[in-house]
Amino acid sequence: MTTVAVLSDIHGVRPALEAVLAEPDVVAADRVVLTGDIVSGPQPAQVMERLLGLGDRAVWVRGNADREVVETVDGKHSQHAETVWAARSLSDKHVAVLRGLPHPLTLPVGGFGEVMFCHGSPRDDDEVVLVDTRVSRWREVLADVPDDVRTLVCGHTHMPFQRLVEGRLVVNPGSVGMPYGRAGAHWALLDGRAPGGVVQLRVSSYDIPAAVEEVAGCGMPGAREWAEEFLTAANSDVDALTAFGPRDGRAAHG
């Protein structure tokens, strides 16, 4: 396996997913790795069926929202409308798939060696780490990651980035369905055909006004408002960094 397309935070948005899956480099990739938060959104069943149709090419990793959908099915209260909607919309088969998802997951990728895929962080699917998170926090996050894993791919914060942490490459592909900072369906390509491996942060364009109308008619309460906010990337990267920043512990360290 030398080429991997990484899709994170699809959040049940079918048109955005279709735009990425139609990309030639995704069609040609050896694997499509899904780094969590797959269905919590307006079109959960459609997204599940499309991804299940990829068969063994798709490798699934659990996100916090996937876990929360299963917990909601099991009777736990959720205050998130998209989580409740997904829990009500998915079949027993879909829920069984989500219930069995691993976190994290390590795979060998030619050119990169062992690559760890997670959602929030290797130790917690809901942990926030950002491009400007302090090195001491990154050391804590990576403390139990095996030495032979030199590349970590995470999701959760919906903003694409690459950075080095003491020689390890950390990649966030951004969000397919709920991007912050720039509209479009964001994803990443790990291409191990080049020496040492190359990571490309990519964004797929699609007809966002048409997608807003499609999502608005899905039946989820508040669907139009949800689509107009998230599909258009109404939340800037600065907004998101400001909101997420305190969750990486920076406030306690000045």
XYZ file of N, CA and C in Angstrom:
762
model
N 0.853 -1.193 0.000
C 0.000 0.000 0.000
C 0.886 1.239 0.000
N 0.760 2.063 -1.044
C 1.612 3.246 -1.142
C 0.841 4.557 -1.284
N -0.452 4.507 -1.578
C -1.237 5.739 -1.665
C -2.486 5.604 -0.797
N -2.698 6.602 0.044
C -3.838 6.600 0.962
C -4.533 7.955 0.885
N -5.822 7.944 0.614
C -6.636 9.151 0.712
C -7.265 9.167 2.099
N -7.121 10.282 2.803
C -7.648 10.398 4.158
C -8.812 11.384 4.155
N -9.968 10.898 4.602
C -11.186 11.705 4.694
C -11.601 11.755 6.156
N -11.747 12.957 6.681
C -12.128 13.106 8.077
C -13.340 14.016 8.195
N -14.103 13.822 9.252
C -15.179 14.743 9.606
C -16.122 14.993 8.421
N -16.638 13.908 7.884
C -17.619 14.006 6.796
C -18.931 14.559 7.328
N -19.281 14.193 8.528
C -20.463 14.691 9.234
C -21.740 14.574 8.411
N -21.881 13.442 7.739
C -23.146 13.143 7.087
C -23.522 14.072 5.960
N -22.543 14.612 5.234
C -22.830 15.507 4.109
C -22.509 14.767 2.812
N -23.537 14.244 2.177
C -23.339 13.404 0.996
C -22.712 14.147 -0.185
N -23.163 15.357 -0.563
C -22.559 16.003 -1.736
C -21.064 16.262 -1.572
N -20.641 16.634 -0.380
C -19.213 16.857 -0.143
C -18.440 15.547 -0.275
N -18.987 14.479 0.279
C -18.345 13.169 0.164
C -18.225 12.745 -1.284
N -19.284 12.912 -2.054
C -19.253 12.516 -3.458
C -18.187 13.286 -4.226
N -18.001 14.571 -3.900
C -16.990 15.368 -4.584
C -15.594 14.796 -4.358
N -15.322 14.365 -3.130
C -14.007 13.806 -2.834
C -13.839 12.429 -3.481
N -14.850 11.594 -3.360
C -14.736 10.244 -3.914
C -14.590 10.246 -5.433
N -15.001 11.335 -6.078
C -14.868 11.431 -7.531
C -13.479 11.882 -7.973
N -12.658 12.346 -7.041
C -11.317 12.807 -7.394
C -10.487 11.642 -7.951
N -9.792 11.839 -9.072
C -8.995 10.738 -9.642
C -8.002 10.122 -8.663
N -7.369 10.944 -7.839
C -6.387 10.399 -6.891
C -7.046 9.598 -5.778
N -8.314 9.875 -5.490
C -9.041 9.065 -4.513
C -9.496 7.761 -5.164
N -9.975 7.858 -6.378
C -10.368 6.648 -7.113
C -9.190 5.688 -7.238
N -7.997 6.237 -7.458
C -6.815 5.409 -7.675
C -6.110 4.992 -6.396
N -6.469 5.558 -5.258
C -5.758 5.277 -4.005
C -5.905 3.815 -3.601
N -4.868 3.283 -2.980
C -4.921 1.901 -2.499
C -5.943 1.749 -1.375
N -6.014 2.746 -0.492
C -6.968 2.724 0.610
C -7.567 4.120 0.795
N -8.775 4.135 1.319
C -9.432 5.365 1.752
C -9.618 5.234 3.262
N -8.886 6.034 4.033
C -8.967 5.956 5.488
C -9.884 7.066 5.986
N -10.840 6.685 6.809
C -11.836 7.599 7.366
C -11.477 7.848 8.821
N -11.038 9.063 9.138
C -10.559 9.310 10.499
C -11.643 9.951 11.370
N -12.845 9.398 11.316
C -13.853 9.690 12.312
C -14.825 10.810 12.009
N -15.880 10.862 12.843
C -17.009 11.787 12.689
C -17.598 11.662 11.287
N -18.069 10.467 11.037
C -18.481 10.074 9.697
C -19.928 10.437 9.422
N -20.829 10.215 10.390
C -22.263 10.265 10.086
C -23.053 11.296 10.865
N -22.493 11.915 11.871
C -23.258 12.842 12.691
C -23.521 14.112 11.892
N -24.676 14.160 11.255
C -25.023 15.245 10.359
C -26.312 14.939 9.624
N -26.592 15.650 8.543
C -27.926 15.611 7.938
C -28.255 14.380 7.113
N -27.248 13.699 6.539
C -27.515 12.576 5.629
C -26.735 11.328 6.068
N -26.955 10.881 7.269
C -26.111 9.808 7.810
C -26.247 8.482 7.079
N -27.466 8.069 6.784
C -27.655 6.768 6.144
C -27.080 6.757 4.735
N -27.271 7.846 3.987
C -26.729 7.919 2.630
C -25.200 7.854 2.644
N -24.591 8.550 3.595
C -23.139 8.529 3.703
C -22.645 7.138 4.099
N -23.303 6.509 5.048
C -22.903 5.156 5.449
C -22.962 4.194 4.273
N -24.048 4.216 3.530
C -24.192 3.290 2.410
C -23.136 3.538 1.334
N -22.849 4.806 1.079
C -21.825 5.120 0.058
C -20.465 4.599 0.486
N -20.132 4.765 1.750
C -18.825 4.318 2.228
C -18.750 2.798 2.344
N -19.833 2.183 2.778
C -19.840 0.719 2.827
C -19.662 0.126 1.437
N -20.129 0.865 0.428
C -19.962 0.410 -0.947
C -18.521 0.375 -1.418
N -17.614 1.040 -0.681
C -16.198 0.977 -1.030
C -15.570 -0.349 -0.632
N -16.267 -1.123 0.173
C -15.762 -2.428 0.581
C -14.468 -2.333 1.349
N -13.538 -3.242 1.049
C -12.286 -3.325 1.801
C -11.335 -2.169 1.518
N -11.617 -1.359 0.502
C -10.762 -0.185 0.253
C -10.889 0.839 1.372
N -12.020 0.850 2.038
C -12.244 1.824 3.114
C -11.782 1.250 4.444
N -11.028 2.051 5.187
C -10.572 1.699 6.525
C -11.161 2.737 7.474
N -11.925 2.273 8.467
C -12.696 3.160 9.316
C -12.042 3.315 10.683
N -11.995 4.555 11.180
C -11.502 4.855 12.515
C -12.593 5.649 13.238
N -12.804 5.368 14.504
C -13.878 6.003 15.266
C -13.560 7.458 15.607
N -14.569 8.317 15.473
C -14.493 9.673 15.991
C -15.382 9.830 17.205
N -15.221 10.933 17.908
C -16.049 11.144 19.101
C -17.537 11.205 18.748
N -17.866 11.796 17.601
C -19.280 11.886 17.221
C -19.847 10.523 16.847
N -19.035 9.650 16.273
C -19.494 8.284 15.986
C -19.802 7.552 17.289
N -18.914 7.700 18.243
C -19.149 7.096 19.567
C -20.417 7.661 20.201
N -20.612 8.965 20.074
C -21.779 9.593 20.688
C -23.083 9.180 20.007
N -23.048 8.922 18.707
C -24.243 8.408 18.018
C -24.629 7.053 18.599
N -23.651 6.176 18.776
C -23.928 4.854 19.351
C -24.455 5.001 20.781
N -23.869 5.879 21.553
C -24.338 6.096 22.926
C -25.778 6.611 22.941
N -26.116 7.448 21.962
C -27.486 7.956 21.865
C -28.459 6.842 21.509
N -28.066 5.976 20.590
C -28.881 4.799 20.271
C -29.122 3.975 21.529
N -28.115 3.897 22.372
C -28.201 3.099 23.598
C -28.948 3.804 24.735
N -29.429 5.018 24.470
C -30.278 5.690 25.443
C -29.676 6.882 26.155
N -28.436 7.225 25.871
C -27.822 8.386 26.508
C -28.348 9.658 25.857
N -28.615 10.666 26.655
C -29.121 11.936 26.130
C -28.010 12.687 25.400
N -28.359 13.287 24.263
C -27.441 14.157 23.537
C -28.122 15.491 23.289
N -27.357 16.569 23.441
C -27.882 17.897 23.176
C -27.622 18.346 21.739
N -26.977 17.487 20.946
C -26.638 17.840 19.569
C -27.690 17.285 18.622
N -28.356 18.174 17.886
C -29.449 17.752 17.006
C -28.975 16.778 15.944
N -27.766 16.996 15.405
C -27.279 16.120 14.337
C -26.961 14.728 14.868
N -26.557 14.637 16.136
C -26.297 13.328 16.738
C -27.598 12.561 16.932
N -28.600 13.237 17.441
C -29.908 12.610 17.647
C -30.496 12.183 16.307
N -30.370 13.036 15.306
C -30.896 12.719 13.975
C -30.212 11.478 13.407
N -28.886 11.417 13.532
C -28.168 10.249 13.024
C -28.585 8.987 13.765
N -28.716 9.085 15.073
C -29.113 7.911 15.860
C -30.482 7.391 15.423
N -31.389 8.292 15.045
C -32.725 7.893 14.618
C -32.764 7.408 13.176
N -31.788 7.836 12.384
C -31.833 7.578 10.947
C -31.098 6.317 10.516
N -30.138 5.867 11.316
C -29.294 4.753 10.906
C -29.970 3.414 11.199
N -29.668 2.441 10.367
C -30.181 1.088 10.566
C -29.365 0.365 11.632
N -29.875 -0.758 12.063
C -29.125 -1.583 13.023
C -27.774 -1.990 12.444
N -27.739 -2.256 11.156
C -26.480 -2.623 10.499
C -25.474 -1.479 10.582
N -25.938 -0.279 10.309
C -25.055 0.878 10.377
C -24.503 1.070 11.790
N -25.377 0.969 12.766
C -24.950 1.171 14.159
C -23.939 0.102 14.561
N -24.144 -1.114 14.107
C -23.201 -2.185 14.426
C -21.815 -1.887 13.868
N -21.761 -1.307 12.674
C -20.470 -0.921 12.099
C -19.802 0.134 12.966
N -20.560 1.163 13.339
C -20.000 2.230 14.164
C -19.547 1.706 15.522
N -20.311 0.803 16.074
C -19.990 0.262 17.398
C -18.646 -0.468 17.394
N -18.276 -1.032 16.279
C -17.050 -1.821 16.222
C -15.822 -1.079 15.729
N -15.915 0.236 15.544
C -14.780 0.958 14.979
C -13.632 1.080 15.966
N -12.394 0.946 15.481
C -11.209 1.082 16.348
C -10.783 2.535 16.492
N -10.009 2.802 17.524
C -9.355 4.096 17.716
C -8.221 3.928 18.723
N -6.981 4.267 18.348
C -6.519 4.629 17.010
C -6.250 3.370 16.185
N -5.677 3.557 14.987
C -5.359 2.434 14.113
C -4.044 2.731 13.406
N -3.153 1.746 13.380
C -1.853 1.917 12.725
C -1.761 1.014 11.501
N -1.314 1.593 10.393
C -1.178 0.863 9.140
C 0.185 1.143 8.517
N 0.783 0.148 7.855
C 2.013 0.413 7.113
C 1.687 1.059 5.765
N 2.378 2.139 5.459
C 2.200 2.831 4.192
C 3.568 2.995 3.556
N 3.730 2.457 2.365
C 5.007 2.555 1.677
C 5.486 3.986 1.593
N 6.771 4.200 1.888
C 7.340 5.537 1.878
C 7.245 6.235 3.215
N 6.282 5.832 4.055
C 6.083 6.451 5.362
C 6.408 5.517 6.519
N 6.366 4.217 6.283
C 6.481 3.270 7.378
C 5.153 3.141 8.101
N 5.210 2.929 9.405
C 3.986 2.803 10.188
C 3.338 4.183 10.381
N 2.055 4.286 10.018
C 1.308 5.535 10.153
C 0.154 5.299 11.121
N 0.026 6.158 12.114
C -1.078 6.048 13.060
C -2.186 7.018 12.658
N -3.405 6.485 12.583
C -4.582 7.270 12.249
C -5.477 7.340 13.481
N -5.926 8.543 13.809
C -6.784 8.727 14.980
C -7.771 9.850 14.684
N -8.562 10.207 15.691
C -9.480 11.321 15.511
C -8.948 12.537 16.268
N -9.249 12.652 17.564
C -8.728 13.795 18.315
C -7.233 13.685 18.525
N -6.822 12.630 19.216
C -5.413 12.330 19.444
C -5.297 10.822 19.615
N -4.085 10.282 19.634
C -3.968 8.831 19.808
C -4.589 8.316 21.099
N -4.656 9.160 22.133
C -5.117 8.678 23.435
C -6.581 9.007 23.726
N -7.214 9.857 22.897
C -8.573 10.309 23.218
C -9.222 10.838 21.948
N -10.369 10.241 21.564
C -11.012 10.669 20.316
C -11.587 12.079 20.382
N -11.646 12.683 21.580
C -12.211 14.022 21.737
C -11.172 15.056 22.156
N -9.895 14.673 22.177
C -8.857 15.620 22.599
C -8.566 16.617 21.476
N -8.315 17.873 21.859
C -8.005 18.925 20.898
C -6.503 19.202 20.893
N -5.909 19.045 19.714
C -4.540 19.520 19.474
C -4.561 20.277 18.149
N -3.851 21.389 18.130
C -3.925 22.325 17.016
C -2.546 22.574 16.425
N -2.514 23.255 15.307
C -1.238 23.543 14.662
C -0.343 24.368 15.570
N -0.929 25.212 16.444
C -0.121 26.042 17.336
C -0.125 25.557 18.776
N -0.554 24.323 19.006
C -0.466 23.744 20.345
C 1.006 23.643 20.766
N 1.288 23.961 22.024
C 2.667 24.006 22.513
C 3.306 22.611 22.444
N 4.611 22.592 22.285
C 5.344 21.342 22.118
C 5.189 20.450 23.341
N 5.160 21.021 24.541
C 5.039 20.192 25.737
C 3.730 19.404 25.737
N 2.664 20.002 25.233
C 1.390 19.266 25.142
C 1.478 18.177 24.092
N 2.101 18.476 22.950
C 2.278 17.453 21.931
C 3.101 16.275 22.484
N 4.095 16.560 23.305
C 4.882 15.474 23.901
C 4.004 14.560 24.746
N 3.084 15.160 25.499
C 2.143 14.367 26.302
C 1.267 13.502 25.390
N 0.756 14.116 24.330
C -0.150 13.426 23.408
C 0.537 12.243 22.741
N 1.811 12.411 22.421
C 2.540 11.401 21.654
C 3.361 10.460 22.530
N 3.273 10.602 23.830
C 4.161 9.871 24.738
C 4.080 8.363 24.568
N 2.902 7.828 24.311
C 2.741 6.381 24.210
C 2.712 5.867 22.779
N 2.968 6.745 21.811
C 3.023 6.319 20.412
C 4.356 5.621 20.168
N 4.341 4.425 19.592
C 5.601 3.700 19.378
C 6.614 4.508 18.571
N 7.885 4.296 18.853
C 8.949 5.059 18.205
C 8.962 4.878 16.694
N 8.499 3.699 16.215
C 8.565 3.463 14.771
C 7.446 4.156 14.001
N 6.512 4.766 14.717
C 5.469 5.560 14.051
C 5.996 6.979 13.910
N 6.292 7.360 12.682
C 6.866 8.678 12.431
C 5.868 9.641 11.796
N 4.670 9.133 11.491
C 3.617 9.972 10.915
C 2.317 9.709 11.652
N 1.661 10.778 12.069
C 0.379 10.707 12.756
C -0.630 11.513 11.961
N -1.801 10.907 11.690
C -2.877 11.600 10.987
C -4.081 11.673 11.919
N -4.538 12.884 12.188
C -5.664 13.080 13.092
C -6.740 13.924 12.412
N -7.868 14.102 13.087
C -8.955 14.918 12.556
C -9.497 15.823 13.634
N -10.832 15.893 13.740
C -11.554 16.475 14.873
C -11.729 17.994 14.839
N -10.683 18.757 14.466
C -10.768 20.207 14.577
C -11.140 20.901 13.274
N -11.318 20.137 12.190
C -11.889 20.657 10.945
C -11.016 21.705 10.257
N -9.732 21.742 10.567
C -8.805 22.678 9.931
C -7.559 21.931 9.484
N -7.228 21.982 8.186
C -6.071 21.232 7.697
C -4.750 21.855 8.132
N -3.787 20.978 8.459
C -2.435 21.462 8.724
C -1.444 20.306 8.646
N -0.175 20.673 8.495
C 0.959 19.770 8.688
C 1.937 20.468 9.610
N 2.531 19.720 10.517
C 3.612 20.264 11.324
C 4.506 19.132 11.820
N 5.732 19.475 12.166
C 6.643 18.528 12.781
C 6.610 18.694 14.288
N 6.662 17.573 14.984
C 6.797 17.569 16.440
C 7.959 16.643 16.769
N 9.118 17.248 17.016
C 10.328 16.497 17.352
C 10.571 15.362 16.359
N 10.476 15.701 15.093
C 10.797 14.762 14.024
C 9.639 13.954 13.507
N 8.527 13.927 14.237
C 7.333 13.251 13.747
C 6.497 14.220 12.922
N 5.935 13.724 11.825
C 5.037 14.525 11.012
C 3.611 14.314 11.495
N 2.914 15.415 11.802
C 1.515 15.371 12.206
C 0.690 16.039 11.111
N -0.366 15.343 10.679
C -1.197 15.810 9.569
C -2.656 15.834 10.014
N -3.343 16.915 9.703
C -4.794 16.966 9.837
C -5.354 17.297 8.466
N -6.204 16.434 7.886
C -6.708 16.685 6.532
C -7.791 17.742 6.456
N -8.270 18.243 7.618
C -9.427 19.124 7.596
C -10.703 18.324 7.485
N -11.792 19.005 7.201
C -13.106 18.371 7.209
C -13.716 18.300 5.814
N -14.262 17.139 5.490
C -15.000 16.985 4.235
C -16.300 17.782 4.286
N -17.070 17.633 5.361
C -18.427 18.159 5.375
C -18.665 19.406 6.189
N -17.748 19.743 7.129
C -17.940 20.902 8.018
C -16.648 21.709 8.116
N -16.170 22.266 7.016
C -14.880 22.953 7.051
C -14.950 24.274 7.802
N -13.863 24.587 8.497
C -13.694 25.896 9.111
C -12.622 26.649 8.329
N -12.904 27.896 8.000
C -11.892 28.744 7.378
C -11.986 28.866 5.875
N -12.324 27.782 5.182
C -12.405 27.836 3.719
C -13.383 26.770 3.252
N -14.311 27.182 2.392
C -15.324 26.251 1.906
C -14.711 25.192 0.994
N -15.448 24.127 0.798
C -14.992 23.005 -0.010
C -14.827 21.768 0.844
N -14.603 20.645 0.204
C -14.452 19.366 0.890
C -12.961 19.058 1.035
N -12.458 19.130 2.237
C -11.024 19.020 2.496
C -10.635 17.563 2.794
N -9.467 17.166 2.311
C -8.974 15.806 2.522
C -7.458 15.827 2.315
N -6.819 14.683 2.505
C -5.368 14.607 2.332
C -5.000 13.358 1.554
N -3.903 13.452 0.832
C -3.346 12.310 0.109
C -1.959 12.012 0.647
N -1.768 10.784 1.115
C -0.449 10.299 1.489
C 0.090 9.497 0.309
N 1.132 10.017 -0.303
C 1.685 9.397 -1.509
C 3.076 8.875 -1.186
N 3.162 7.562 -1.030
C 4.427 6.935 -0.674
C 5.272 6.544 -1.855
N 4.867 6.941 -3.059
C 5.677 6.594 -4.237
C 6.933 7.436 -4.329
N 6.924 8.612 -3.714
C 8.120 9.445 -3.661
C 8.971 9.036 -2.457
N 10.287 9.162 -2.547
C 11.147 8.796 -1.414
C 10.752 9.548 -0.154
N 10.561 8.821 0.933
C 10.192 9.437 2.196
C 8.728 9.755 2.345
N 7.982 9.683 1.253
C 6.554 9.967 1.302
C 6.250 11.452 1.225
N 5.166 11.778 0.536
C 4.731 13.164 0.381
C 3.276 13.258 0.819
N 2.961 14.293 1.597
C 1.587 14.556 2.001
C 1.069 15.773 1.248
N -0.100 15.617 0.640
C -0.754 16.739 -0.027
C -2.069 17.029 0.675
N -2.252 18.280 1.104
C -3.532 18.720 1.634
C -4.362 19.224 0.466
N -5.512 18.618 0.271
C -6.316 18.891 -0.923
C -7.696 19.411 -0.541
N -8.353 20.090 -1.472
C -9.730 20.537 -1.276
C -10.488 20.345 -2.582
N -11.650 19.717 -2.513
C -12.485 19.456 -3.678
C -13.631 20.460 -3.714
N -13.818 21.063 -4.864
C -14.923 21.992 -5.045
C -16.189 21.235 -5.414
N -17.327 21.779 -5.026
C -18.613 21.233 -5.457
C -19.643 22.345 -5.393
N -20.837 22.088 -5.883
C -21.887 23.103 -5.961
C -22.498 23.293 -4.575
N -21.973 24.242 -3.826
C -22.409 24.413 -2.451
C -23.846 24.916 -2.355
N -24.287 25.897 -3.156
C -25.704 26.291 -3.066
C -26.660 25.131 -3.325
N -26.326 24.279 -4.299
C -27.172 23.111 -4.554
C -27.134 22.141 -3.382
N -25.962 21.995 -2.783
C -25.842 21.100 -1.627
C -26.634 21.632 -0.442
N -26.623 22.939 -0.245
C -27.417 23.531 0.841
C -28.891 23.193 0.651
N -29.375 23.303 -0.588
C -30.781 22.994 -0.854
C -31.068 21.510 -0.627
N -30.150 20.665 -1.030
C -30.338 19.225 -0.818
C -30.391 18.894 0.671
N -29.445 19.434 1.421
C -29.402 19.170 2.853
C -30.629 19.755 3.548
N -31.065 20.923 3.094
C -32.215 21.584 3.721
C -33.469 20.729 3.667
N -33.554 19.865 2.676
C -34.733 19.018 2.533
C -34.610 17.639 3.131
N -33.554 17.402 3.947
C -33.297 16.053 4.434
C -34.216 15.639 5.580
N -34.824 16.609 6.268
C -35.702 16.280 7.386
C -35.117 16.528 8.755
N -33.809 16.741 8.843
C -33.203 17.021 10.138
C -33.673 18.382 10.639
N -34.109 18.495 11.873
C -34.505 19.797 12.407
C -33.375 20.824 12.276
N -33.701 22.000 11.745
C -32.698 23.038 11.579
C -31.716 22.783 10.458
N -32.069 21.913 9.503
C -31.111 21.501 8.477
C -30.635 22.664 7.616
N -31.551 23.575 7.230
C -31.118 24.673 6.367
C -30.103 25.566 7.086
N -30.384 25.915 8.314
C -29.456 26.758 9.073
C -28.117 26.051 9.256
N -28.176 24.763 9.535
C -26.956 23.962 9.693
C -26.133 24.006 8.411
N -26.788 23.774 7.277
C -26.079 23.749 5.998
C -25.518 25.118 5.641
N -26.296 26.164 5.878
C -25.829 27.508 5.531
C -24.631 27.915 6.379
N -24.554 27.406 7.592
C -23.388 27.704 8.426
C -22.181 26.872 8.043
N -22.356 25.572 7.939
C -21.197 24.696 7.845
C -20.731 24.430 6.420
N -21.627 24.308 5.465
C -21.188 24.046 4.099
C -20.503 25.261 3.488
N -20.886 26.443 3.929
C -20.276 27.665 3.405
C -19.047 28.099 4.187
N -18.685 27.354 5.229
C -17.542 27.704 6.089
C -17.709 29.099 6.670
N -18.892 29.343 7.230
C -19.150 30.646 7.849
C -18.243 30.896 9.047
N -17.736 29.823 9.664
C -16.808 29.952 10.791
C -15.382 30.013 10.252
N -14.704 31.118 10.523
C -13.341 31.277 10.026
C -12.367 30.404 10.810
N -11.170 30.254 10.257
C -10.134 29.519 10.983
C -9.766 30.249 12.277
N -9.802 31.568 12.261
C -9.513 32.330 13.474
C -10.601 32.083 14.516
N -11.862 32.074 14.080
C -12.957 31.759 14.990
C -12.736 30.392 15.636
N -12.376 29.405 14.797
C -12.225 28.043 15.295
C -11.038 27.920 16.244
N -9.921 28.541 15.892
C -8.756 28.485 16.774
C -9.040 29.165 18.104
N -9.792 30.248 18.062
C -10.157 30.941 19.294
C -11.050 30.073 20.173
N -11.992 29.371 19.526
C -12.912 28.519 20.284
C -12.231 27.272 20.815
N -11.391 26.651 19.995
C -10.751 25.397 20.380
C -9.533 25.603 21.275
N -8.855 26.749 21.145
C -7.584 26.961 21.819
C -7.581 26.596 23.293
N -8.547 27.065 24.081
C -8.508 26.726 25.514
C -8.562 25.231 25.796
N -9.061 24.438 24.861
C -9.202 23.004 25.106
C -7.883 22.244 24.958
N -6.829 22.895 24.459
C -5.541 22.199 24.414
C -4.672 22.508 25.616
N -5.286 23.147 26.649
C -4.595 23.380 27.905
C -3.742 24.624 27.939
N -3.784 25.417 26.885
C -2.884 26.577 26.833
C -3.198 27.608 27.903
N -4.498 27.717 28.285
C -4.878 28.738 29.268
C -4.183 28.510 30.606
N -3.935 27.253 30.944
C -3.303 26.942 32.235
C -1.807 27.202 32.219
N -1.263 27.418 31.012
C 0.182 27.606 30.900
C 0.535 29.008 30.393
N -0.456 29.887 30.312
C -0.189 31.249 29.874
C -0.063 31.361 28.377
